[in-house]
XYZ file of N, CA and C in Angstrom:
447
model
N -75.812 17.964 -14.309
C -74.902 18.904 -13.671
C -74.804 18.561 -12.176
N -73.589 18.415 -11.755
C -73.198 18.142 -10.151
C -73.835 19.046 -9.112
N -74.262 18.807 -8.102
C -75.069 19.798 -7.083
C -73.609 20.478 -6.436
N -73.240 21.803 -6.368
C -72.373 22.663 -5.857
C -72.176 22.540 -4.319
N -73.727 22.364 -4.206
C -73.327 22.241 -2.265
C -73.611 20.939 -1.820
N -73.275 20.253 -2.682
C -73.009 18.123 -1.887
C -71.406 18.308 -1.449
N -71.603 17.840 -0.404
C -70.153 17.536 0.667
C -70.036 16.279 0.817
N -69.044 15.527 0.453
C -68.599 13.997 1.538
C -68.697 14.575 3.093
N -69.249 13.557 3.930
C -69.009 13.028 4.727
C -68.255 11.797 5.506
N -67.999 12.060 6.434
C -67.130 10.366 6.938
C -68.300 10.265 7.945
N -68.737 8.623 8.068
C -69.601 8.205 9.493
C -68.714 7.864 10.435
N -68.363 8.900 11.091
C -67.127 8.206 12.010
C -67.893 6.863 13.105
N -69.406 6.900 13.907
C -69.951 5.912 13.984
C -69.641 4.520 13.400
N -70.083 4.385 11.987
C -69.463 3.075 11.201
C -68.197 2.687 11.302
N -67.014 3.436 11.165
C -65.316 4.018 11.299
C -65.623 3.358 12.384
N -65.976 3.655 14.054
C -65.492 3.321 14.862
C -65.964 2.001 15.365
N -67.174 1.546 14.683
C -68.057 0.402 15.136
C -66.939 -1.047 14.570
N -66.396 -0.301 13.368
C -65.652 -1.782 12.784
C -63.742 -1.026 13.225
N -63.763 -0.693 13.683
C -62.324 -0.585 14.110
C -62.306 -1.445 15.380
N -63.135 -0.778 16.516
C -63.204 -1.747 17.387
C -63.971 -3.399 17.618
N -64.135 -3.567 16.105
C -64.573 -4.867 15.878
C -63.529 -5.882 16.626
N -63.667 -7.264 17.615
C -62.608 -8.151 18.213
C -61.827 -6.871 18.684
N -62.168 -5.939 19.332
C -61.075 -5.804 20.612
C -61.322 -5.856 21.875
N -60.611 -5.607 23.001
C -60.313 -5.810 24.281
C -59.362 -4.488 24.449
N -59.899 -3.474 25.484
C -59.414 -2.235 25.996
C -59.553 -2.329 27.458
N -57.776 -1.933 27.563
C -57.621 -1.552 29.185
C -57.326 -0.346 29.242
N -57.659 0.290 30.447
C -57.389 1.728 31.291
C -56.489 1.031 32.139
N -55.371 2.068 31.977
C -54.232 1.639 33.009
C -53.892 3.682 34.173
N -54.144 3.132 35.060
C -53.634 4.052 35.718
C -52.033 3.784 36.270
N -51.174 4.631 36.107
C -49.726 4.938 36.071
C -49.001 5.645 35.764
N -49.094 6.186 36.689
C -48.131 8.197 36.397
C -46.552 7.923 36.342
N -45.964 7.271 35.352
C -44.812 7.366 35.108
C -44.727 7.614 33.668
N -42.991 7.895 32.797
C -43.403 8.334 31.520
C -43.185 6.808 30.600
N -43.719 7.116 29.688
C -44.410 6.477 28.385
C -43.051 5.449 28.179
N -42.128 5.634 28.091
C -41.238 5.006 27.664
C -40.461 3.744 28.508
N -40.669 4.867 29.743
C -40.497 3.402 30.912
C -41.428 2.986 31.414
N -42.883 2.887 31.033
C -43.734 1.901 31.420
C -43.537 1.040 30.301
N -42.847 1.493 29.036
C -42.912 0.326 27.972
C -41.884 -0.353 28.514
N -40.382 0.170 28.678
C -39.330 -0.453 29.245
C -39.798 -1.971 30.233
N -40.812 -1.704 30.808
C -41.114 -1.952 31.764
C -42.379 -3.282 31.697
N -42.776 -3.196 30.867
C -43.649 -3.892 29.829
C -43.255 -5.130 29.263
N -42.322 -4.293 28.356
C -41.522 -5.409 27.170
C -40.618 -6.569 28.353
N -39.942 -5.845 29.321
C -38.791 -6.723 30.391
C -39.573 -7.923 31.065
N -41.207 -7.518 31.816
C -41.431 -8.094 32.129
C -42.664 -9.359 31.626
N -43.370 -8.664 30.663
C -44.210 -9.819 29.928
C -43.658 -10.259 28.582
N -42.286 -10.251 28.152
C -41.641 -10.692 27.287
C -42.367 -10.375 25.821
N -42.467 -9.224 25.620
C -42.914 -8.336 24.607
C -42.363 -7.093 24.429
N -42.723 -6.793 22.882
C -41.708 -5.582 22.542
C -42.294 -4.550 21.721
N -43.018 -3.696 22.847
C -43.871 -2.462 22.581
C -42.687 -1.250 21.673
N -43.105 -0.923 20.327
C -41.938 0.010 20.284
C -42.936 1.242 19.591
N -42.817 2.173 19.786
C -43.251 3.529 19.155
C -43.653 3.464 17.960
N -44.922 4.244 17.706
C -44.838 4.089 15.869
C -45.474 5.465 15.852
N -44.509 6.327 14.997
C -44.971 7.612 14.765
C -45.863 7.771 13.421
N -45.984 6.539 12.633
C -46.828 6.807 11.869
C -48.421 6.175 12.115
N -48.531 5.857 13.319
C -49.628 6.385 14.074
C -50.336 6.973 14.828
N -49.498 7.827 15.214
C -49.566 9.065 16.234
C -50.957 9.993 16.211
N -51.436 9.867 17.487
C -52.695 10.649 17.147
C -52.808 12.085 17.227
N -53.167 12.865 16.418
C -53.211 14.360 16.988
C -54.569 14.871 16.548
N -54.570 15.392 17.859
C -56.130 15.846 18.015
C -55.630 17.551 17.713
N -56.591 18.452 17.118
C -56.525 19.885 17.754
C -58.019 20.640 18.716
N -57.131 21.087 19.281
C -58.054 21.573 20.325
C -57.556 23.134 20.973
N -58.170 23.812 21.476
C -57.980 25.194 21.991
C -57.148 25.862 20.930
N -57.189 25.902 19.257
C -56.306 26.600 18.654
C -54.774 26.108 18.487
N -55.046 24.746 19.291
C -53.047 23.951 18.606
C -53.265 22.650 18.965
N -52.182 22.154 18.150
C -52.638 20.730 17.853
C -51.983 19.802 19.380
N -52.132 18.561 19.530
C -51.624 17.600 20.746
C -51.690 16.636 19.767
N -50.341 15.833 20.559
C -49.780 14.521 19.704
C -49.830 13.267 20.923
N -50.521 12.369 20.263
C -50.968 11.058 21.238
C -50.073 10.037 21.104
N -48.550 9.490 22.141
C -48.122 8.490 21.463
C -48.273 7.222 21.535
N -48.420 6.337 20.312
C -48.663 5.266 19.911
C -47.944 4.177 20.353
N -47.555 3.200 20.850
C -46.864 1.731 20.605
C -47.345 1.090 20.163
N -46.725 -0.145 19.544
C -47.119 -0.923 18.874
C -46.206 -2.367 18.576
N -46.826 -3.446 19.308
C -46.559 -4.514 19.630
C -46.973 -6.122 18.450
N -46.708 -6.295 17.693
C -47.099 -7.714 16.609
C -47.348 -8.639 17.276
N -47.790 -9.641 17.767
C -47.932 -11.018 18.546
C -47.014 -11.889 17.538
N -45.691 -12.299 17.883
C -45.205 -13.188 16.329
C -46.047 -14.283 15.935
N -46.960 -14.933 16.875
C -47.112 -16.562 16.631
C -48.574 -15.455 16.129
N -49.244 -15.350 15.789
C -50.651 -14.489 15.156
C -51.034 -13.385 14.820
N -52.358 -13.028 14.565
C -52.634 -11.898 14.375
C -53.122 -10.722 15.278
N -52.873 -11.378 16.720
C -53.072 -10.097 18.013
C -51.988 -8.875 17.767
N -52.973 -7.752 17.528
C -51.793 -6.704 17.532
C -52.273 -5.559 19.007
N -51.298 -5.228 19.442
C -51.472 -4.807 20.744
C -51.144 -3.104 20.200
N -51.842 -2.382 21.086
C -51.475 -0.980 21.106
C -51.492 -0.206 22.371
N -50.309 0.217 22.766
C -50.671 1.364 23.983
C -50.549 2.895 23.709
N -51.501 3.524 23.852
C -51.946 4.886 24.192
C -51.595 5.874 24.640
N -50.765 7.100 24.893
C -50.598 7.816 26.013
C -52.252 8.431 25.951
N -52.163 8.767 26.986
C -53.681 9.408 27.608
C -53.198 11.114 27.254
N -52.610 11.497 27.921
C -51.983 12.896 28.393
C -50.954 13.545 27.714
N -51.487 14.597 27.347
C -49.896 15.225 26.312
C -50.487 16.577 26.603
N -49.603 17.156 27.181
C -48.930 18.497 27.481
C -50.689 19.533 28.079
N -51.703 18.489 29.064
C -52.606 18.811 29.854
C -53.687 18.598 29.071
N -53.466 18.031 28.037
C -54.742 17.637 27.319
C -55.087 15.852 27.431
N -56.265 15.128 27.139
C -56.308 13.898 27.075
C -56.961 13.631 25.854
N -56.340 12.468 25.450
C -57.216 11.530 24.587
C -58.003 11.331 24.658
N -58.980 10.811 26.101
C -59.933 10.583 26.334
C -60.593 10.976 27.587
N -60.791 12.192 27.330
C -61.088 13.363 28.531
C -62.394 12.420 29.299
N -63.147 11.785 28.991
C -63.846 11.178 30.008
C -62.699 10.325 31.093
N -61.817 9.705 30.574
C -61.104 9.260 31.226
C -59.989 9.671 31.980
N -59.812 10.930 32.400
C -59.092 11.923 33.285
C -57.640 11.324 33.993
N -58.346 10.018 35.122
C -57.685 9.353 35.433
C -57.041 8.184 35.059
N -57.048 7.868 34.246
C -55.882 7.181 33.240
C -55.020 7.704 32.322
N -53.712 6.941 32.752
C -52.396 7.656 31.970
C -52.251 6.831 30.643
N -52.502 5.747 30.667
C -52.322 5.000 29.617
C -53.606 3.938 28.817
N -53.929 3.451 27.487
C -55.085 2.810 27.156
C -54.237 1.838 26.182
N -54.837 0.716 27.248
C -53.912 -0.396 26.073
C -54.966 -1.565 24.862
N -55.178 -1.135 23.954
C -55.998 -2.003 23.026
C -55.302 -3.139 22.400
N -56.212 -4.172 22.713
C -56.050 -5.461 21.759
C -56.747 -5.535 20.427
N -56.443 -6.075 19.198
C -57.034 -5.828 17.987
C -56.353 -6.942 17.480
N -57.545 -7.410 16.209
C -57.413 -8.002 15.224
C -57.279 -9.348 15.570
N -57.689 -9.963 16.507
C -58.171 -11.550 16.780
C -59.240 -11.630 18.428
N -59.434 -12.534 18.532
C -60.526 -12.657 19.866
C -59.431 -13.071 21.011
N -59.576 -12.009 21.755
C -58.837 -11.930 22.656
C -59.508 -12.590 23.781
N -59.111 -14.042 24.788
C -59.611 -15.027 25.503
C -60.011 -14.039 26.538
N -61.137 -14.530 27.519
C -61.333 -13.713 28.937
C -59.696 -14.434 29.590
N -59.480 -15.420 29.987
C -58.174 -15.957 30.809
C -56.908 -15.067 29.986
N -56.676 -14.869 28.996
C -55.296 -14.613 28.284
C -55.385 -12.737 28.924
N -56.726 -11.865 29.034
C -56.823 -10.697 29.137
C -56.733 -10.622 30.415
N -57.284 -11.914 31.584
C -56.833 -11.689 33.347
C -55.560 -11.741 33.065
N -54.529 -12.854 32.519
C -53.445 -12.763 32.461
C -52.619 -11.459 32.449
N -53.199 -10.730 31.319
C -52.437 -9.453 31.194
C -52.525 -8.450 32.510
N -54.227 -8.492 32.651
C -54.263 -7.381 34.076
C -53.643 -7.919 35.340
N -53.584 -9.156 35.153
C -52.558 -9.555 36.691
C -50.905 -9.092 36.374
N -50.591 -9.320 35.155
C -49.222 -8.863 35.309
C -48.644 -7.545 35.223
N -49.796 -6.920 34.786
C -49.743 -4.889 34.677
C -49.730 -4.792 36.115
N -50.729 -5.504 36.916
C -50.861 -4.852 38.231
C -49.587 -5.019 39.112
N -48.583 -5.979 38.676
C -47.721 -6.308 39.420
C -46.771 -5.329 38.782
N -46.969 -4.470 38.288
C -45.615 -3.136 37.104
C -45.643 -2.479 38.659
N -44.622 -2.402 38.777
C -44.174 -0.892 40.247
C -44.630 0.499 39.233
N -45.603 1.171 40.038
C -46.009 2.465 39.635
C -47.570 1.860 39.120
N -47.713 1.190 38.506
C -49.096 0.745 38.467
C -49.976 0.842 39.406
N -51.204 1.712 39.304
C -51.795 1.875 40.623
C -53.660 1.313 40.661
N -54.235 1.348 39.047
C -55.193 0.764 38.615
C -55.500 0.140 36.820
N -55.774 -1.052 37.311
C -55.944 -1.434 35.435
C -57.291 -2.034 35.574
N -57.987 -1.230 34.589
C -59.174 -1.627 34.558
C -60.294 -2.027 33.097
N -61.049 -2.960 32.732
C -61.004 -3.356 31.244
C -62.075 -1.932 30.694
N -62.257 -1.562 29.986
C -63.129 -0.919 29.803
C -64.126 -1.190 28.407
N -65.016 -1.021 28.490
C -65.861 -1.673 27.578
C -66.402 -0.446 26.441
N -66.928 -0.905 25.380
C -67.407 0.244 24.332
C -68.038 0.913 24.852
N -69.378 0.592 25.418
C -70.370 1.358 25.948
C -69.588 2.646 26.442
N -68.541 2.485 27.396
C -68.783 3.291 28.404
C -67.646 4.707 27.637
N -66.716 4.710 26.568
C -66.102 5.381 25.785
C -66.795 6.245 25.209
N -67.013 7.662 25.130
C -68.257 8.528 24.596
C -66.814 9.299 23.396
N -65.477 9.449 23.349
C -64.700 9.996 22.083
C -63.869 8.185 21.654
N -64.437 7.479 21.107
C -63.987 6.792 20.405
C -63.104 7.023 19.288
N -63.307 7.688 18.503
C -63.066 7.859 17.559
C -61.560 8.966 17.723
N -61.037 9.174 18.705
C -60.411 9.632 19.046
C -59.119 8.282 19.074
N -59.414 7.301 19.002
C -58.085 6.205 19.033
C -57.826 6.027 17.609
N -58.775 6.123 16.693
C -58.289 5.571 15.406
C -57.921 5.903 14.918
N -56.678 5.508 13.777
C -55.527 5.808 13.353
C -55.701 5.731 11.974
């Protein structure tokens, strides 16, 4: 006979240890909106960040839900898939340790070079409205599990 009070669990730990397996995460500070930093993105590093609502994150919190939006970029020549983050939706964050960042841009699903990732932060820093991009490492992320989709 089945035990009445056994529950599944999820290890979100494990969940998040192999999600962020091969990635590379930036904190981008840039208080402009979501759509024209992509505008802004795609024009100038010849890429084409476009929305994907069927990854949209929503957290609930204080009694109603917040919606996190997603982009989502293919690398054509491989398997780098790029994602940017909004941080901030309607005074809440994704990643409330991270206050001061508007945006979190993850690399996934191949080994992303140290030179190919300066590349990127030199050309974010040159975005007008860009004011800090900075890499951020696992360690220092305490709601991980808050990016995965």
């Amino acid at each position: 006979m089945a035990d009445k009070n056994f529950k599944l669990s999820i290890n979100t730990y494990e969940l998040a240890e192999e999600f962020f397996e091969d990635t590379r995460l930036l904190g981008i500070m840039a208080p402009i909106k979501d759509y024209q930093f992509c505008w802004q993105l795609n024009n100038l590093m010849d890429i084409d960040f476009r929305i994907n609502i069927d990854i949209e994150i929503q957290l609930r919190r204080k009694n109603r839900n917040y919606y996190f939006s997603v982009y989502e970029y293919q690398d054509p020549t491989g398997t780098l898939c790029h994602y940017l983050y909004r941080n901030l939706f309607d005074g809440e964050y994704l990643l409330p340790e991270f206050k001061h960042l508007d945006f979190l841009w993850l690399m996934k699903n191949d080994i992303v070079a140290d030179d190919y990732l300066k590349e990127t932060i030199q050309a974010l820093r040159s975005i007008n409205g860009v004011q800090l991009v900075t890499e951020l490492t696992n360690e220092k992320i305490k709601n991980k599990e808050h990016l995965i989709f």
